[in-house]
Short mmCIF file of N, CA and C in Angstrom, two decimals:
data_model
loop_
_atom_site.label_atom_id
_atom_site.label_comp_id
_atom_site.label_asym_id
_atom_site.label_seq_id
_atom_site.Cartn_x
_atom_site.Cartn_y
_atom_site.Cartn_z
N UNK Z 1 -94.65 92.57 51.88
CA UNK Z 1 -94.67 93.82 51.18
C UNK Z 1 -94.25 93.56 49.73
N UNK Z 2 -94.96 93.66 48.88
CA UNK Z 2 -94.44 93.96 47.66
C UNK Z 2 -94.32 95.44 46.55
N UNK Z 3 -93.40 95.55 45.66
CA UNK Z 3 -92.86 96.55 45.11
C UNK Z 3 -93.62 96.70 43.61
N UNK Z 4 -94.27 97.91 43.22
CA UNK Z 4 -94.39 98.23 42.26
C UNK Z 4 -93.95 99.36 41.71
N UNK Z 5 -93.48 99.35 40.35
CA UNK Z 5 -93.37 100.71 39.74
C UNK Z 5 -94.20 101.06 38.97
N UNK Z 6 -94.02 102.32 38.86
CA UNK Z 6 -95.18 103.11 38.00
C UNK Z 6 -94.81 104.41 37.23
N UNK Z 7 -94.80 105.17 36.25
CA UNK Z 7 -94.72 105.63 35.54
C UNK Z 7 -95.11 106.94 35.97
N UNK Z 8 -93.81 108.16 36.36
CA UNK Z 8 -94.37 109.23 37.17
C UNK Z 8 -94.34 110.37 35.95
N UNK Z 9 -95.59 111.55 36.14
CA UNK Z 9 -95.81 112.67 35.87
C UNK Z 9 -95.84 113.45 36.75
N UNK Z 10 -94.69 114.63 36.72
CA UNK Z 10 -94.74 115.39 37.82
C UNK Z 10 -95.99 116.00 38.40
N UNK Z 11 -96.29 116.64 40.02
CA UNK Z 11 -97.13 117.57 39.95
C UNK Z 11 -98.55 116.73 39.80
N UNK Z 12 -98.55 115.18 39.74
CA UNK Z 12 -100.01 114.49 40.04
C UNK Z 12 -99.75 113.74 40.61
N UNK Z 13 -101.26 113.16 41.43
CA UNK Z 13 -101.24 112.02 41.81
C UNK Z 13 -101.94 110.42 41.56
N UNK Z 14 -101.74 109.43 41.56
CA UNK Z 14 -102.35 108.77 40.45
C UNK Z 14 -102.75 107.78 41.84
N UNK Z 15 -103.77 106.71 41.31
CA UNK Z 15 -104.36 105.41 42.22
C UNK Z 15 -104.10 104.02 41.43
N UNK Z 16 -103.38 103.22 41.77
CA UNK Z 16 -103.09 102.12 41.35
C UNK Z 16 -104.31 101.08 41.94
N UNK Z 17 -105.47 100.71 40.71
CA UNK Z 17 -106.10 99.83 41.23
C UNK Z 17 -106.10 98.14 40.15
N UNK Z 18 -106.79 97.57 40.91
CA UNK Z 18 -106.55 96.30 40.23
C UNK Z 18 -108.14 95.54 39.92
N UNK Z 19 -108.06 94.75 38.31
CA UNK Z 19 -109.13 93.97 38.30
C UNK Z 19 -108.91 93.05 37.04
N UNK Z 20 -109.47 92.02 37.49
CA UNK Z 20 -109.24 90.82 36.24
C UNK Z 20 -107.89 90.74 35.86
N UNK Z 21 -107.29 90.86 37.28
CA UNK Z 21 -105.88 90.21 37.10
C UNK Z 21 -104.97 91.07 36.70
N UNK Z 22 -105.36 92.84 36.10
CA UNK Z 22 -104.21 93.56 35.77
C UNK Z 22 -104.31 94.41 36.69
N UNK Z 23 -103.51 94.95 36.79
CA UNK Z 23 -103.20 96.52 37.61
C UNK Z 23 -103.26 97.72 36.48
N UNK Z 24 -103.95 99.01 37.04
CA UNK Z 24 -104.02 99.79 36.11
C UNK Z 24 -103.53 101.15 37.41
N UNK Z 25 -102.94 102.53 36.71
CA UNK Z 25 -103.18 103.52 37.18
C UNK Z 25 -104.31 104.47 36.48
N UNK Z 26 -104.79 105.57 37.87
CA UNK Z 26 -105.90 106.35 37.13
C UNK Z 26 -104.85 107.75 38.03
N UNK Z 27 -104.77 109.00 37.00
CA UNK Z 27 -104.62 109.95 37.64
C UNK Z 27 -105.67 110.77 38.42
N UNK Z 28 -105.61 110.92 39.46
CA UNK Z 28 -106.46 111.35 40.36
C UNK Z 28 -106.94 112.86 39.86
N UNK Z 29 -105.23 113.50 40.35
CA UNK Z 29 -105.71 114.94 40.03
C UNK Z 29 -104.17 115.22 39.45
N UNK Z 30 -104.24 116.71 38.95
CA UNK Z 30 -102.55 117.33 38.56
C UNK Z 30 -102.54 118.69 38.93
N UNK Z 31 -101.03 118.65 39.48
CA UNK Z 31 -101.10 119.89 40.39
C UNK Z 31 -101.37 121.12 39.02
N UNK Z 32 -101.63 121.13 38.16
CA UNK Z 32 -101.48 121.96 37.06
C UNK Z 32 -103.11 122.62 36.94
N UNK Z 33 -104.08 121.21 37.28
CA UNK Z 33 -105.28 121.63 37.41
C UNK Z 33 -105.90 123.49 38.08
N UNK Z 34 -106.97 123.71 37.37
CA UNK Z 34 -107.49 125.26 38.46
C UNK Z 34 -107.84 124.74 39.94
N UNK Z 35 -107.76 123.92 39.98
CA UNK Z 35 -108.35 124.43 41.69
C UNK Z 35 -106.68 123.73 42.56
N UNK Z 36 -105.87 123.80 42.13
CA UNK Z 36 -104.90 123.44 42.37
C UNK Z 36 -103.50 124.37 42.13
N UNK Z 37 -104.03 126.01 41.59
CA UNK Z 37 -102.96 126.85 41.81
C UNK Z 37 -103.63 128.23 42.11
N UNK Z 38 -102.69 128.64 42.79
CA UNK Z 38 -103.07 129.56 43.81
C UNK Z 38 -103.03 129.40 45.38
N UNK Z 39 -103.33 130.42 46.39
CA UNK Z 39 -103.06 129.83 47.57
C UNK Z 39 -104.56 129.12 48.79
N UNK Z 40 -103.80 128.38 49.03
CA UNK Z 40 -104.91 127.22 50.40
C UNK Z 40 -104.93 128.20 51.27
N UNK Z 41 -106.20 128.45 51.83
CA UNK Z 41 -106.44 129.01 53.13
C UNK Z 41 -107.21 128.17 54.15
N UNK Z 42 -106.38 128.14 55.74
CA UNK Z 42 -107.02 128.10 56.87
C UNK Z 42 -108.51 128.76 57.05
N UNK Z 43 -109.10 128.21 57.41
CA UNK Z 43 -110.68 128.38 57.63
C UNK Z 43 -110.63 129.09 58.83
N UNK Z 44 -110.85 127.49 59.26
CA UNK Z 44 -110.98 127.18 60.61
C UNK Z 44 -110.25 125.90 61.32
N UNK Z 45 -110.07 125.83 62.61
CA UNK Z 45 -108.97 124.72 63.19
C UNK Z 45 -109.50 124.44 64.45
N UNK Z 46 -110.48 123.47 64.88
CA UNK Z 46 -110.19 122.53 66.13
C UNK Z 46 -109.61 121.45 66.19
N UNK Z 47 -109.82 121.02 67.83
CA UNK Z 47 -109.15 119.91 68.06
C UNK Z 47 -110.58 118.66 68.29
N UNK Z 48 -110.09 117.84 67.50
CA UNK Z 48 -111.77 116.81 67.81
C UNK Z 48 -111.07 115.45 68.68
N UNK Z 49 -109.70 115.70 68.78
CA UNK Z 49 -109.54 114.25 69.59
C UNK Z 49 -108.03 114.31 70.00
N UNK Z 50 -107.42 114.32 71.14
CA UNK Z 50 -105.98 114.86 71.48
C UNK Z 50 -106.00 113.33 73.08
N UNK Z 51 -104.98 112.44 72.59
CA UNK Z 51 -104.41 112.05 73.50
C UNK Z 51 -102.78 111.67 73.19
N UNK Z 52 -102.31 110.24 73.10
CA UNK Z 52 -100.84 110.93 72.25
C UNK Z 52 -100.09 111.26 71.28
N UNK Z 53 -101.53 111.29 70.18
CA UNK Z 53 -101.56 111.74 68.97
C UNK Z 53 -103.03 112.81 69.24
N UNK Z 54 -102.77 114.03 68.04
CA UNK Z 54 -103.91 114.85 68.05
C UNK Z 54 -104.57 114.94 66.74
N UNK Z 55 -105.75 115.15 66.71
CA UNK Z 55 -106.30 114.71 65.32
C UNK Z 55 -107.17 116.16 65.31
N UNK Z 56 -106.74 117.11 64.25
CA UNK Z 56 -107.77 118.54 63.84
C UNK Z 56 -108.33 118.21 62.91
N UNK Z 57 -109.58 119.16 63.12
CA UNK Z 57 -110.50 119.19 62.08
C UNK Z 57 -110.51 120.49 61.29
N UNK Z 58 -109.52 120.39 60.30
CA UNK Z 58 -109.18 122.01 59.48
C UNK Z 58 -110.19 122.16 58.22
N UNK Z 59 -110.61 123.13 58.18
CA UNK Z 59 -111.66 123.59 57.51
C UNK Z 59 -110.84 124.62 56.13
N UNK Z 60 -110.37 124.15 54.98
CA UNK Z 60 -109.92 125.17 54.19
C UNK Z 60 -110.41 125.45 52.81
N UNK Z 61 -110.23 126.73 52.46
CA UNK Z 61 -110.51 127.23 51.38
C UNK Z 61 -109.75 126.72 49.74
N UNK Z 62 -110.03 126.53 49.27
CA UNK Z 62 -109.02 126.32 47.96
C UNK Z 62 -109.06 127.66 47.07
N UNK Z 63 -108.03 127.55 45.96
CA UNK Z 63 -108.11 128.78 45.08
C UNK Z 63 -109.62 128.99 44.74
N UNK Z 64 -109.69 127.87 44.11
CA UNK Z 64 -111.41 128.27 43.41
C UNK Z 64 -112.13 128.28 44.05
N UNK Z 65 -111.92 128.94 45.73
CA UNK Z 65 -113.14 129.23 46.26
C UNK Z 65 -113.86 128.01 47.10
N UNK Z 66 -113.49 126.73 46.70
CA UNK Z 66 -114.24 125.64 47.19
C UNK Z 66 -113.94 125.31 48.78
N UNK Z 67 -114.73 124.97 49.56
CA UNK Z 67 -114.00 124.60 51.03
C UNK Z 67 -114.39 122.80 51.00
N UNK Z 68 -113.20 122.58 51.88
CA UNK Z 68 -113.17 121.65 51.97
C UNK Z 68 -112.44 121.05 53.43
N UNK Z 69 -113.24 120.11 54.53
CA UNK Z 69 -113.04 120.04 55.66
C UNK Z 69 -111.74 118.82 55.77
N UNK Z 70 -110.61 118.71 56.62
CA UNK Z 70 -109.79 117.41 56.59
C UNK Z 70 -109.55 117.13 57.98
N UNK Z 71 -109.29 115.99 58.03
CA UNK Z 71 -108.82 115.47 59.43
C UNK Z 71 -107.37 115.26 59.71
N UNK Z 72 -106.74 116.08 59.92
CA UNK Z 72 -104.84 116.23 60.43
C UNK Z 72 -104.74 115.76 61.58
N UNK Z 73 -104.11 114.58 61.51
CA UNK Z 73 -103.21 113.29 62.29
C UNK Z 73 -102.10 113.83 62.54
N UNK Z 74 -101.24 113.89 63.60
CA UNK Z 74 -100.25 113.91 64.47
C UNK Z 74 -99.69 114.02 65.65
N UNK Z 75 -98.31 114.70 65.52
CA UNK Z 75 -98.34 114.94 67.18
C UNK Z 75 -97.71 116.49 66.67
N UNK Z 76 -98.38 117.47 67.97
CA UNK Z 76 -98.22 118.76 67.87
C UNK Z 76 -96.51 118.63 68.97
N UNK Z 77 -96.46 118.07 69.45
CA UNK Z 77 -95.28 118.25 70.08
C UNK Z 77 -93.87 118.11 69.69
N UNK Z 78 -93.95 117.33 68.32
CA UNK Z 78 -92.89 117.21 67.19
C UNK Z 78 -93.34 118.15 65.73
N UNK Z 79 -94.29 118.99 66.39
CA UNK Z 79 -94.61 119.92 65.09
C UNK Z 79 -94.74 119.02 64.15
N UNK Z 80 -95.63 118.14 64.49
CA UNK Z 80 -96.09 117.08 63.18
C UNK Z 80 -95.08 117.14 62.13
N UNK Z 81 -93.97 116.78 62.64
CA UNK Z 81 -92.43 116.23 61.75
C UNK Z 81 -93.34 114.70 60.94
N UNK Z 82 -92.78 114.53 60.41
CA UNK Z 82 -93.55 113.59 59.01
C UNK Z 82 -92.15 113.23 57.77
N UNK Z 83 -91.93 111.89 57.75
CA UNK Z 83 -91.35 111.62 56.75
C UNK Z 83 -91.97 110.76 55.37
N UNK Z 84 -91.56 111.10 54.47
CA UNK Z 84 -92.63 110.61 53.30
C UNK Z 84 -91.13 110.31 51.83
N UNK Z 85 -91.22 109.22 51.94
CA UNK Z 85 -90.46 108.93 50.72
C UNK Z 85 -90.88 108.72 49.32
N UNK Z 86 -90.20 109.87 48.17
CA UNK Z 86 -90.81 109.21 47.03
C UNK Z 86 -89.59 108.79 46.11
N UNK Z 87 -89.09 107.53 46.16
CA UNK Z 87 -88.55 107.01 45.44
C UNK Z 87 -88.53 107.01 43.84
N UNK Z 88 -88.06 107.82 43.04
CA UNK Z 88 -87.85 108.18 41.74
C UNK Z 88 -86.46 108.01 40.80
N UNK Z 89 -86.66 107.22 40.32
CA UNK Z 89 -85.87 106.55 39.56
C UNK Z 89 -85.29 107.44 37.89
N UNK Z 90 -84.25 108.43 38.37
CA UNK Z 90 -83.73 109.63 36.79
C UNK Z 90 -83.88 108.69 35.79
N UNK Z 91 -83.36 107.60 36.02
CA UNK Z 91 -82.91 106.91 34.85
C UNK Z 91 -83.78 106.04 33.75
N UNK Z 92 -84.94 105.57 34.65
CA UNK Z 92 -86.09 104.53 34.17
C UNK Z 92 -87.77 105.52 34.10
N UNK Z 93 -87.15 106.46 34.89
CA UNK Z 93 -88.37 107.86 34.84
C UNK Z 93 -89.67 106.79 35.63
N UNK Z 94 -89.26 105.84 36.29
CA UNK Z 94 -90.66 105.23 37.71
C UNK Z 94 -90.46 105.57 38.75
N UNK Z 95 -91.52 105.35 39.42
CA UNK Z 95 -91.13 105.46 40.77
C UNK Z 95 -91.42 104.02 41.07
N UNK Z 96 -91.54 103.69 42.29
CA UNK Z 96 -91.79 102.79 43.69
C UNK Z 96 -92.29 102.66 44.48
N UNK Z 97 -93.86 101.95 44.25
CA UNK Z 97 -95.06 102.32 44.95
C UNK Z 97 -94.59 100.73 46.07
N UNK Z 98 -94.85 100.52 47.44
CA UNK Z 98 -94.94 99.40 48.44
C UNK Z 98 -96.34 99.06 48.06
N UNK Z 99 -96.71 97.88 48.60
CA UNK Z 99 -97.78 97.01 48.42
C UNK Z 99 -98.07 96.59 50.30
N UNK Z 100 -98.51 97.47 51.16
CA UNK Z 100 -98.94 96.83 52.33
C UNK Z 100 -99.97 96.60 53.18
N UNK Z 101 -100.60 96.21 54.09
CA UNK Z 101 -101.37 96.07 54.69
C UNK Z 101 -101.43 96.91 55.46
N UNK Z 102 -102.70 98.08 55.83
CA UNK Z 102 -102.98 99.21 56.78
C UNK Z 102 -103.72 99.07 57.60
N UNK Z 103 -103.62 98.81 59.13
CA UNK Z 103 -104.44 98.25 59.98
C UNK Z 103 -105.23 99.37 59.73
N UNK Z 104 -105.66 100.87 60.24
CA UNK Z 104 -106.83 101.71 60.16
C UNK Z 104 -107.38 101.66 59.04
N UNK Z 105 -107.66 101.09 57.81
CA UNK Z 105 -108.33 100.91 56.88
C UNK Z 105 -109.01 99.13 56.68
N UNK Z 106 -107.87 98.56 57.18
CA UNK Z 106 -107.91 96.79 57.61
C UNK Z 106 -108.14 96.35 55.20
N UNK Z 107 -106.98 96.90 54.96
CA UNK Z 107 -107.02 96.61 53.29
C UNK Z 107 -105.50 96.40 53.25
N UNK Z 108 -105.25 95.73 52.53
CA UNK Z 108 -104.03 96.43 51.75
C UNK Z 108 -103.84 97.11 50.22
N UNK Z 109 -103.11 98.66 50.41
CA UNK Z 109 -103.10 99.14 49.40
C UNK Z 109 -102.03 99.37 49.09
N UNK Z 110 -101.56 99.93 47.69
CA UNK Z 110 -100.32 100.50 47.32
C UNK Z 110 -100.02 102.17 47.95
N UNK Z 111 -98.42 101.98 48.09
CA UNK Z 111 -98.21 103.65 48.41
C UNK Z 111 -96.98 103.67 48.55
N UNK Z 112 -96.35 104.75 48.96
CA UNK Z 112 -95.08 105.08 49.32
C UNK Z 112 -94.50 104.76 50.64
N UNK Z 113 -93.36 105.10 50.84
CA UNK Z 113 -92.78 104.88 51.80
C UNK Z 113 -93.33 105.95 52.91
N UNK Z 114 -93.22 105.69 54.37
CA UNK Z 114 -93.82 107.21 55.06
C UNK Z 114 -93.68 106.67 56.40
N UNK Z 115 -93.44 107.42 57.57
CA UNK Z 115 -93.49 107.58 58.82
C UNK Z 115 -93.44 108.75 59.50
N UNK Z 116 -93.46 108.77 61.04
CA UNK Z 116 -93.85 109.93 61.36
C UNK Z 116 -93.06 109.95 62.65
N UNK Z 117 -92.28 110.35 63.51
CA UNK Z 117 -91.38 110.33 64.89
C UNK Z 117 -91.91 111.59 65.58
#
């Protein structure tokens, strides 16, 4: 596992990618953006795959109207409890992205800390 920092702006999220030897960030999106204030609506909600994890297929609305379908991983029996660390540093204003290997993708990428009980 290795450790990177990176240079946080609240309220976005950024992709740390790499080429010709440097690492760069790109901000993805910012929560400040229009289709990013206002409220998310539930569509629609099945279940496309439940054994001891359940995986929905939620169908939601965004402010601007746009829908957009996702696949929600968990377990309904811990009310999909979820821990997600973002390590932020007051003093140096970085955070602390991990560097690991993700078997369901079979890559390794950068990210945060995170688990799920």
């Amino acid at each position: 596992m290795i450790l990177r920092r990176a240079c946080f702006v609240p309220g976005s999220l950024f992709q740390v990618s790499s080429g010709r030897g440097r690492k760069a960030l790109t901000r993805l999106y910012s929560s400040e953006s229009p289709e990013f204030s206002g409220k998310f609506s539930i569509l629609d909600e099945k279940v496309s795959f439940q054994r001891y994890q359940t995986v929905y297929e939620r169908l939601i609305r965004y402010p601007n109207g746009k829908r957009v379908s996702f696949d929600v991983f968990g377990n309904p029996r811990s009310d999909f409890k979820s821990v997600f660390v973002f390590p932020y540093d007051t003093r140096t204003k970085t955070v602390t992205l991990l560097r690991e290997y993700i078997p369901g993708i079979n890559e390794v990428m950068w990210g945060f800390t995170a688990g799920g009980f």
